Coordinates of C-alpha atoms and ligand atoms in Angstrom, one line a residue:
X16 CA 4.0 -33.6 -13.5
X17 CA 4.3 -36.6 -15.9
X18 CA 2.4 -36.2 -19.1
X19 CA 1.2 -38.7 -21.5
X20 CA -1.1 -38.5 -24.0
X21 CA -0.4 -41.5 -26.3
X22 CA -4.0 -43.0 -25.8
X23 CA -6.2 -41.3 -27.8
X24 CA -10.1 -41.2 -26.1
X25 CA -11.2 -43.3 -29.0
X26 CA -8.8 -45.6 -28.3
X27 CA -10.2 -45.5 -24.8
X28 CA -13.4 -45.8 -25.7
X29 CA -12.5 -49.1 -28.1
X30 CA -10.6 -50.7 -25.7
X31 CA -12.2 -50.2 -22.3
X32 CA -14.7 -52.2 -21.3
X33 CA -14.7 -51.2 -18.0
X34 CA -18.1 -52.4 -17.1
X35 CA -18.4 -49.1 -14.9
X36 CA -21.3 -47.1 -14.8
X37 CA -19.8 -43.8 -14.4
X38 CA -17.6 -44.4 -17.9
X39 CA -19.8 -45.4 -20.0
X40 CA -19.0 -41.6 -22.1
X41 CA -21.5 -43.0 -24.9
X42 CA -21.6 -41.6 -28.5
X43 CA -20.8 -38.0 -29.0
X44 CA -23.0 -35.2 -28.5
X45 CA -22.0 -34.1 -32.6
X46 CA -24.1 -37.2 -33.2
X47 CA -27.3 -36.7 -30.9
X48 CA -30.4 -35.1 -32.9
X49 CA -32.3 -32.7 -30.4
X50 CA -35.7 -32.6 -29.7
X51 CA -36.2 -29.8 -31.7
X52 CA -34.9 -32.6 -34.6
X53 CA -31.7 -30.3 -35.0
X54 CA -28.2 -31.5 -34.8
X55 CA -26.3 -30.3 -32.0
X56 CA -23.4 -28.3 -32.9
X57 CA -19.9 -28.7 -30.5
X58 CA -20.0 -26.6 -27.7
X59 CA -17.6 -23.4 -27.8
X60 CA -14.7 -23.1 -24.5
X61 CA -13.1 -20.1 -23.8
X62 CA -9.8 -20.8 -21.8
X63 CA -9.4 -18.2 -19.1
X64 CA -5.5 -17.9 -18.3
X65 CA -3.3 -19.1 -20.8
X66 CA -0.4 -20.3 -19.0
X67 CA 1.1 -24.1 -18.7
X68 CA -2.1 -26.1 -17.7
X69 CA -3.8 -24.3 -20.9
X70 CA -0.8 -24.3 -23.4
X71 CA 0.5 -28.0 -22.5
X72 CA -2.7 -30.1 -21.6
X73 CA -6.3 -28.5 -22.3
X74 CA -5.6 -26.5 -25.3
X75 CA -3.5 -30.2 -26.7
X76 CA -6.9 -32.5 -25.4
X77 CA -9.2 -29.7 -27.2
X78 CA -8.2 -31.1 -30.5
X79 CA -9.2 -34.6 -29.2
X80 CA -12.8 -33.2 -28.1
X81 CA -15.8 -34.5 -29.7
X82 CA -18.4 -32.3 -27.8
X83 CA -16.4 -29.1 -27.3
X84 CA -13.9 -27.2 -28.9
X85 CA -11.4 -24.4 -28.3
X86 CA -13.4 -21.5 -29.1
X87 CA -12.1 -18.6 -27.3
X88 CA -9.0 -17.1 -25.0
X89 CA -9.0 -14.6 -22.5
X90 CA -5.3 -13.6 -21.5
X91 CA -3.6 -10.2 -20.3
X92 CA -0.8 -10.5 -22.7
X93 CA -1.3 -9.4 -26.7
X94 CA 1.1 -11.3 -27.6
X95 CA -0.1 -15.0 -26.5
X96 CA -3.3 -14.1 -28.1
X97 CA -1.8 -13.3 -31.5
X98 CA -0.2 -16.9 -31.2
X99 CA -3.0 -19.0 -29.9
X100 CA -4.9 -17.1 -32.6
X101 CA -2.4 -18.5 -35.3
X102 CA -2.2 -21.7 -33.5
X103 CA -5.4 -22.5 -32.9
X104 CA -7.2 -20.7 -35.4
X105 CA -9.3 -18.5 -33.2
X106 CA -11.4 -15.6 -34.4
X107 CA -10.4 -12.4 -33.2
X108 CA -13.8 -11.6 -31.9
X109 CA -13.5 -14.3 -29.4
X110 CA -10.5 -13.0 -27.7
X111 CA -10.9 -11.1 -24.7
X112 CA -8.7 -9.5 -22.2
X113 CA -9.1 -9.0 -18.3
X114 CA -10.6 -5.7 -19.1
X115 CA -13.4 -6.7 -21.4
X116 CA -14.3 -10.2 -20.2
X117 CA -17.8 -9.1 -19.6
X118 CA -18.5 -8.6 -22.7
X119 CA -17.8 -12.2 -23.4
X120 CA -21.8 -12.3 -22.4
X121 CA -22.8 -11.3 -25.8
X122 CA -21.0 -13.9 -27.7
X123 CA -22.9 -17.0 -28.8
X124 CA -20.0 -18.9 -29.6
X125 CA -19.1 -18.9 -26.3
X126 CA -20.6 -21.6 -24.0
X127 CA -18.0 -22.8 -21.2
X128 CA -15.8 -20.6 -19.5
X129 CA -12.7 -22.4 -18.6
X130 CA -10.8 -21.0 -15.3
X131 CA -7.1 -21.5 -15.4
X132 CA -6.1 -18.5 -13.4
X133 CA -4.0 -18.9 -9.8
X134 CA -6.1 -19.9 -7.3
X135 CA -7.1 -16.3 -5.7
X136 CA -8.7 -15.6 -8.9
X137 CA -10.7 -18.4 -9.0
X138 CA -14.0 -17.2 -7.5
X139 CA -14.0 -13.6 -9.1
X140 CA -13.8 -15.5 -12.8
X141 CA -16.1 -18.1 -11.9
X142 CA -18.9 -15.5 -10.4
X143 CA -18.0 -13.4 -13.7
X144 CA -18.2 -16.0 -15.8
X145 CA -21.5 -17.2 -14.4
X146 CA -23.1 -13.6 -14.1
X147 CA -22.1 -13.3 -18.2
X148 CA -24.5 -16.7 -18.6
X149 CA -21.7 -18.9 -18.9
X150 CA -21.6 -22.2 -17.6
X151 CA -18.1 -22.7 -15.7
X152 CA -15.7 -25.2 -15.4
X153 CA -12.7 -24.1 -12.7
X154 CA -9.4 -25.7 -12.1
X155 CA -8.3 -26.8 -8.6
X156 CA -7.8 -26.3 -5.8
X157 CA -11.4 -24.4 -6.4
X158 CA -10.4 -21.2 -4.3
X159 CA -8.6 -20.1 -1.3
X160 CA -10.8 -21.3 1.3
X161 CA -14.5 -23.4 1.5
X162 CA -16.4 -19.8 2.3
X163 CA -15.4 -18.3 -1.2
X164 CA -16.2 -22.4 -2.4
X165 CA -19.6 -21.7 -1.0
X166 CA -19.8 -18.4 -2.7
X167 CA -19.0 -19.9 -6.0
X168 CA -21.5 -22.5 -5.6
X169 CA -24.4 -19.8 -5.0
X170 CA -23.9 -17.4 -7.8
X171 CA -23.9 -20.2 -10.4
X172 CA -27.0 -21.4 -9.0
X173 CA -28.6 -17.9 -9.2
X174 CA -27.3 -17.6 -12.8
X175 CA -29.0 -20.9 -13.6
X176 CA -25.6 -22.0 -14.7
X177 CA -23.4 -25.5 -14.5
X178 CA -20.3 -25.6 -12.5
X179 CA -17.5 -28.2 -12.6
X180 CA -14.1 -28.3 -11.0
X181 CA -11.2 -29.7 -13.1
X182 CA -11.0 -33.3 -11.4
X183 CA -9.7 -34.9 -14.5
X184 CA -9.1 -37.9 -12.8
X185 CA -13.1 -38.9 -12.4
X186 CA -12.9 -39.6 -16.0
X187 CA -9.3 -41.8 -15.8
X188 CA -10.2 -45.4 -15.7
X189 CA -7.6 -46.7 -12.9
X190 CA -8.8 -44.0 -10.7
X191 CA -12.2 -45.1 -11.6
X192 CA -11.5 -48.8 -10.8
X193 CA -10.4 -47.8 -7.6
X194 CA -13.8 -45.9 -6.8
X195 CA -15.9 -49.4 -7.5
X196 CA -13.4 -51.3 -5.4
X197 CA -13.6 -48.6 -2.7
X198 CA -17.2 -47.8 -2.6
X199 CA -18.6 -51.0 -3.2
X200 CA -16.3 -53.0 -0.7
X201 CA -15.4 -55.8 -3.7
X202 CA -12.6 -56.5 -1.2
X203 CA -14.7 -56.2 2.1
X204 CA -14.5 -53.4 3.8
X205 CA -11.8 -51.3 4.2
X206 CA -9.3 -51.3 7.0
X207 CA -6.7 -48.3 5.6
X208 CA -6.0 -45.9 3.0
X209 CA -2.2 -44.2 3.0
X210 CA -1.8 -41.8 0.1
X211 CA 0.9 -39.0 -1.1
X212 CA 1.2 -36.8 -3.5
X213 CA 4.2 -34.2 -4.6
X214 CA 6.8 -32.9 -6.3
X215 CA 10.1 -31.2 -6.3
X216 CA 9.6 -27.5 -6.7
X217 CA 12.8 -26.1 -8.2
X218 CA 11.2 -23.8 -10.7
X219 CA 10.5 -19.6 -10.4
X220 CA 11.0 -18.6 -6.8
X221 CA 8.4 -15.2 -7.8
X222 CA 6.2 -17.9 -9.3
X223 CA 2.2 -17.2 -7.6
X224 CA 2.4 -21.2 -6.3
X225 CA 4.9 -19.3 -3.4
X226 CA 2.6 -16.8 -2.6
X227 CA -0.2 -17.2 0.1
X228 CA -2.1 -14.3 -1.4
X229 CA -2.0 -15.3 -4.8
X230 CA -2.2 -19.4 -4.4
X231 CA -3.4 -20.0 -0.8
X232 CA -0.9 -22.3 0.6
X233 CA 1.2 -24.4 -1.0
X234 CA 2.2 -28.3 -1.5
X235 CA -0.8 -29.2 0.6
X236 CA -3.4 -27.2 -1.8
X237 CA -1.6 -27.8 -5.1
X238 CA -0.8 -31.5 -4.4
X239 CA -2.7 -32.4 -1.7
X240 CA -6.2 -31.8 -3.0
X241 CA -5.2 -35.1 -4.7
X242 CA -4.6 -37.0 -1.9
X243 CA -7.7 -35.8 -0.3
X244 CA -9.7 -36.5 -3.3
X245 CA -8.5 -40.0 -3.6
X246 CA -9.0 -41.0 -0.1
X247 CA -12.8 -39.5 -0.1
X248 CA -13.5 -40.8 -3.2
X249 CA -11.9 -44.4 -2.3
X250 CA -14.1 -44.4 0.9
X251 CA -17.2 -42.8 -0.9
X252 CA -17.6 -40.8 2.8
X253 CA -16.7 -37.7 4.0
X254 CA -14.0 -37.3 7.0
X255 CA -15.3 -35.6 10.2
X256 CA -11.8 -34.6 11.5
X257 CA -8.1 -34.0 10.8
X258 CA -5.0 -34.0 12.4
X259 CA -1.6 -32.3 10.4
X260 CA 2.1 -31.7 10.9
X261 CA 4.3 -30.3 8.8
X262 CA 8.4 -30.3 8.0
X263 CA 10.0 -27.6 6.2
X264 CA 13.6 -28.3 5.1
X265 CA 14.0 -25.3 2.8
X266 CA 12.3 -22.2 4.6
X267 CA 14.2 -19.6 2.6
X268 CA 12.3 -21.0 -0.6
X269 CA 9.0 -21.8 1.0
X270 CA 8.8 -18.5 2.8
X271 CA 4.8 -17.9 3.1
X272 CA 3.7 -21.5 1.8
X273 CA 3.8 -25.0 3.2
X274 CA 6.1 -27.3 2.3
X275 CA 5.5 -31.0 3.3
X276 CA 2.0 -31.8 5.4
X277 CA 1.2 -35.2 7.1
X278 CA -2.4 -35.4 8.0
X279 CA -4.5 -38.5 9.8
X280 CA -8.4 -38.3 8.6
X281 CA -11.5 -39.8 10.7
X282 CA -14.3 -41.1 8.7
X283 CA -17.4 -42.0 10.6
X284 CA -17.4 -44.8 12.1
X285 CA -13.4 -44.7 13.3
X286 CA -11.5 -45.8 10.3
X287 CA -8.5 -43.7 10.6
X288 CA -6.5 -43.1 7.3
X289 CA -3.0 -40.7 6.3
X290 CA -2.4 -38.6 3.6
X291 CA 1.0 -36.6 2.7
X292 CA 1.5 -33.8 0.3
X293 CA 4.8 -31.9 -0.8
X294 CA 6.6 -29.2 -2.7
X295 CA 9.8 -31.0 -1.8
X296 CA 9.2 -34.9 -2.6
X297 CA 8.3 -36.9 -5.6
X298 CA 5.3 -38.8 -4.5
X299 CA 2.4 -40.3 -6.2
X300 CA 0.7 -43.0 -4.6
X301 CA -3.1 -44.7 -3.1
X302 CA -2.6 -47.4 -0.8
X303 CA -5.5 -49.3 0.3
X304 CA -6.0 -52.4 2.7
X305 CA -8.8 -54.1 2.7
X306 CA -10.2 -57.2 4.1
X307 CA -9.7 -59.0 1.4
X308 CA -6.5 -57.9 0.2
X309 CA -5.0 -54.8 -1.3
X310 CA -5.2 -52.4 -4.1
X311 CA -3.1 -49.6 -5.4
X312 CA -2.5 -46.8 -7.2
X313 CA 1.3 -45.7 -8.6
X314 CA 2.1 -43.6 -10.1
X315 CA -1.7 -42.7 -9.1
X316 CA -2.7 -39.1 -10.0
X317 CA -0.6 -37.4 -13.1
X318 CA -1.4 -37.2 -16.8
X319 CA -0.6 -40.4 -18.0
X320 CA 1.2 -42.9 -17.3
X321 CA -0.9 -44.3 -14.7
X322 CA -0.7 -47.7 -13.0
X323 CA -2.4 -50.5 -10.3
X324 CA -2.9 -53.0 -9.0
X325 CA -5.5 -55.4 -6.9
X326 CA -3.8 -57.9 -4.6
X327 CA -0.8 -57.7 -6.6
X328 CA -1.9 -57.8 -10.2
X329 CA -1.5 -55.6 -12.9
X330 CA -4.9 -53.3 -13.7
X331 CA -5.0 -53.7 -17.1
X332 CA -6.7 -50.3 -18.4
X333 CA -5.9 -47.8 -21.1
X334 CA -4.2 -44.3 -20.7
X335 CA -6.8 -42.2 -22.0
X336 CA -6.7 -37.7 -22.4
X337 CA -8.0 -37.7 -19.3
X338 CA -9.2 -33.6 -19.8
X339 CA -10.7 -34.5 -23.3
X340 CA -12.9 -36.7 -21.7
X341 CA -12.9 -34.6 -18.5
X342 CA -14.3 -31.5 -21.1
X343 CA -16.5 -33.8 -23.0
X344 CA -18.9 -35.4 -20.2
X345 CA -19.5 -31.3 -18.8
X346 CA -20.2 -30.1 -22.6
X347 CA -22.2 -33.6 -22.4
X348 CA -23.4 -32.1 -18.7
X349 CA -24.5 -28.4 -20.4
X350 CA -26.6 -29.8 -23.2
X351 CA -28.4 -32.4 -21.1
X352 CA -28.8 -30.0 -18.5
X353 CA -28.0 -32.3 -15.9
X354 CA -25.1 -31.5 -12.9
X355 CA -21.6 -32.7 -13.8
X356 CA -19.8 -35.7 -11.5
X357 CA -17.2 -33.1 -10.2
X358 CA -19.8 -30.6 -9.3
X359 CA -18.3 -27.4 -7.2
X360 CA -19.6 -29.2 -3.8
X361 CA -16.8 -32.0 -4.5
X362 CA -14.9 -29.3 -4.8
X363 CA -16.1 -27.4 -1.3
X364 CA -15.8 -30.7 0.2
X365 CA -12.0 -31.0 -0.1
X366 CA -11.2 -27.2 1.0
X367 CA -13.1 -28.2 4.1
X368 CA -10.7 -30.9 4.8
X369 CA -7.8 -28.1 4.0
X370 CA -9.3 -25.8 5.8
X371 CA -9.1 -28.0 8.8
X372 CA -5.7 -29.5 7.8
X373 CA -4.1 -25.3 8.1
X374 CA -6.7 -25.3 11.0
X375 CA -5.2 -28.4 12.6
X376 CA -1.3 -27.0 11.7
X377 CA -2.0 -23.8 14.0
X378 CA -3.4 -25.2 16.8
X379 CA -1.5 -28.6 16.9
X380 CA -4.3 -30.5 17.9
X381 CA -7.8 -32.8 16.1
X382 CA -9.7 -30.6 14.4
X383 CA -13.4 -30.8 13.3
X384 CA -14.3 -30.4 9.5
X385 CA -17.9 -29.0 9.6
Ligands
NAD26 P1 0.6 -20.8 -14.7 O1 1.4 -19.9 -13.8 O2 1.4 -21.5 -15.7 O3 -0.5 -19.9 -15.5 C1 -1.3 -19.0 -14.9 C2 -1.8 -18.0 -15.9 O4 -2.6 -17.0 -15.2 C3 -0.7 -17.4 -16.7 O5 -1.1 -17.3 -18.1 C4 -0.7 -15.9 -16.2 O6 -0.3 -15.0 -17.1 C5 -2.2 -15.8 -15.8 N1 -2.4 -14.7 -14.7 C6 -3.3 -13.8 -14.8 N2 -3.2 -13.0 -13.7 C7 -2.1 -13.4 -13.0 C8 -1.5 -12.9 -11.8 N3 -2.0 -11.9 -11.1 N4 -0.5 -13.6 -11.4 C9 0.0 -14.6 -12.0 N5 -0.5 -15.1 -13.2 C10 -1.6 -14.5 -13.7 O7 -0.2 -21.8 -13.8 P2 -0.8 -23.1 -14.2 O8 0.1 -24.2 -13.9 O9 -1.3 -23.1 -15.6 O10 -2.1 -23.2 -13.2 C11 -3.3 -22.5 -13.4 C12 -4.4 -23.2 -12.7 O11 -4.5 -24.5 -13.2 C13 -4.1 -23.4 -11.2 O12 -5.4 -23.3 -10.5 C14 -3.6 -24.8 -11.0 O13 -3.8 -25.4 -9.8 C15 -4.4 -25.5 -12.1 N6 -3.7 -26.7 -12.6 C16 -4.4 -27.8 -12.7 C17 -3.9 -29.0 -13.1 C18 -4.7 -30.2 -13.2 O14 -4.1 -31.3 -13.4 N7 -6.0 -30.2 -13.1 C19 -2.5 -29.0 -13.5 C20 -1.8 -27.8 -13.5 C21 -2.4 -26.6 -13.0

């Protein structure tokens, strides 16, 4: 996926006047003077997984942080700790491994553990994580199917702890733009949404992403959660049924995952709208008719590089570290004690819609999403 981080988040903040509730980010916690009338201090992460969403983007938008900072690492391999150690100047009490991440309870350096793992290993970090009296933030898709979602959801709430999913782009100001114009009809209602998201997987053919055990599906749960996202979030409404196709040109590489998925989504009320995902196209796009005209997202859901438009002109908005300021309002979230925007029911609410998409795959027909 493209990658661009030449916007800093203070240049975001300097620049962007978005005049949208949801962004105003504010001053930084470092500068906030308790009620107890002590400063408070950054918060500590520990990234769980240190593989190429850690190494290449949240380790990178850590340095950017004002409210949180790389902390800690939990990886299986002694050697990536000795680097990141180097790199990022991490003491070597707060690295752990698979074997000893419990004890990462005892460690008051550690405030946010950061799950970065393939997707079956979402839900056994997060209820870890949680049960050690961390508050979590987990990466998408948030695990194999809504019922584990769900089960994530409870033990945080029994530990008395906060949990975010990784939906960067709540915190990217196109995406947001296209949230106010969505949700509060600024060009009438709407009339259609057509969205994709994708790209060509020619990497590892052992990688976890082609293995249903390890990643549970493939282009559609990778991808697609995008697409899903940025339809439900356009609409501000959840759909009430799906119905999906699918096309697989290269079955010998996508043996046990999907490939390419079409879907149609009902909202209440009728409006039908489509959604595509892949492993074998480049696609990056939200399409939305209005009443009053049309506004659009492309490329719509990557890093950086980020454009739109309303009825054909330019959106005129910064790139911005999306995961610095992703990491920033849930270490924000944590010391306010108040629930993040991308709270784990946004992401239970997608794997519904999954659910019914692999649902709707097998049985050809509509399917509910309860
Ligand atoms: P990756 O394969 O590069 O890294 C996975 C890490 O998990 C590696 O460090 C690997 O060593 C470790 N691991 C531990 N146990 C493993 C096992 N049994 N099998 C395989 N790996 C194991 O993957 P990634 O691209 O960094 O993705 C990690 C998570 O981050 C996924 O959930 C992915 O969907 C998510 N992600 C999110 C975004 C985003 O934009 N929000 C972007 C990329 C990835």
């Amino acid at each position: 996926m493209a990658s661009s981080n030449k916007f800093s988040r203070r240049s975001f903040i300097r620049t962007g006047s978005l005049g949208i509730g949801a962004l105003a980010l504010g001053p930084a916690l470092s500068s906030f003077v308790l009620a107890t009338g002590k400063a408070k201090k950054k918060l500590g992460i520990a990234l769980v997984g240190l593989g190429s969403y850690s190494g290449g983007q949240l380790a990178p938008a850590l340095q950017h942080t004002k409210d949180c900072y790389l902390a800690g690492i939990v990886t299986g391999t002694p050697a990536k700790a000795v680097d990141w150690a180097k790199k990022y100047n991490i003491p070597q009490k707060n690295i752990y491994n698979y074997q000893n991440f419990h004890e990462i309870a005892n460690n008051p350096d550690i405030d946010i553990v950061y799950v970065v793992l393939p997707v079956s290993m979402h839900k056994e970090y997060t209820i870890k994580a949680a049960q050690a009296g961390k508050h979590v933030i987990c990466e998408k898709p948030m695990a194999l199917n809504a019922k584990d979602c769900e089960d994530m959801i409870a033990a945080c709430k029994k530990a008395n702890r906060l949990l975010s999913i990784g939906y960067r782009l709540h915190f990217e100001p196109h995406n947001v733009e296209i949230m106010r114009l969505g949700q509060q009809h600024i060009l009438g209602n709407i009339k259609h949404i057509d969205t994709g998201n994708g790209f060509t997987y020619n990497g590892d053919p052992n990688a976890w992403r082609l293995k249903k055990a390890l990643a549970g599906g493939g282009g559609l749960m990778d991808m697609g959660i995008y697409s899903i996202q940025g339809t439900r979030y356009t609409l501000g409404q959840e759909p009430v049924a799906v119905k999906a196709t699918q096309q697989k040109l290269r079955p010998d590489f996508f043996k046990e995952v999907d490939e390419t998925v079409f879907w149609e989504l009902e909202f209440p009320g009728g409006l039908k709208t489509t959604g595509k995902s892949s492993y074998n196209n480049d696609w990056s796009y939200l399409k939305v008719e209005a009443e009053q005209g049309n506004f659009e997202l492309g490329p719509a859901f990557g890093y950086g590089g980020i454009e739109g438009s309303v009825n054909g002109n330019p959106m005129k908005y910064p790139q911005i570290i999306q995961q610095a300021a992703q990491m920033d309002d849930f270490a924000k979230c944590v010391t306010l004690n108040k629930p993040s925007r991308v709270p784990g029911e946004e992401g239970l609410k997608d794997m519904k819609v999954v659910d019914a998409i692999y649902k709707s795959l097998d049985s050809g027909k509509w399917e509910r999403i309860s």
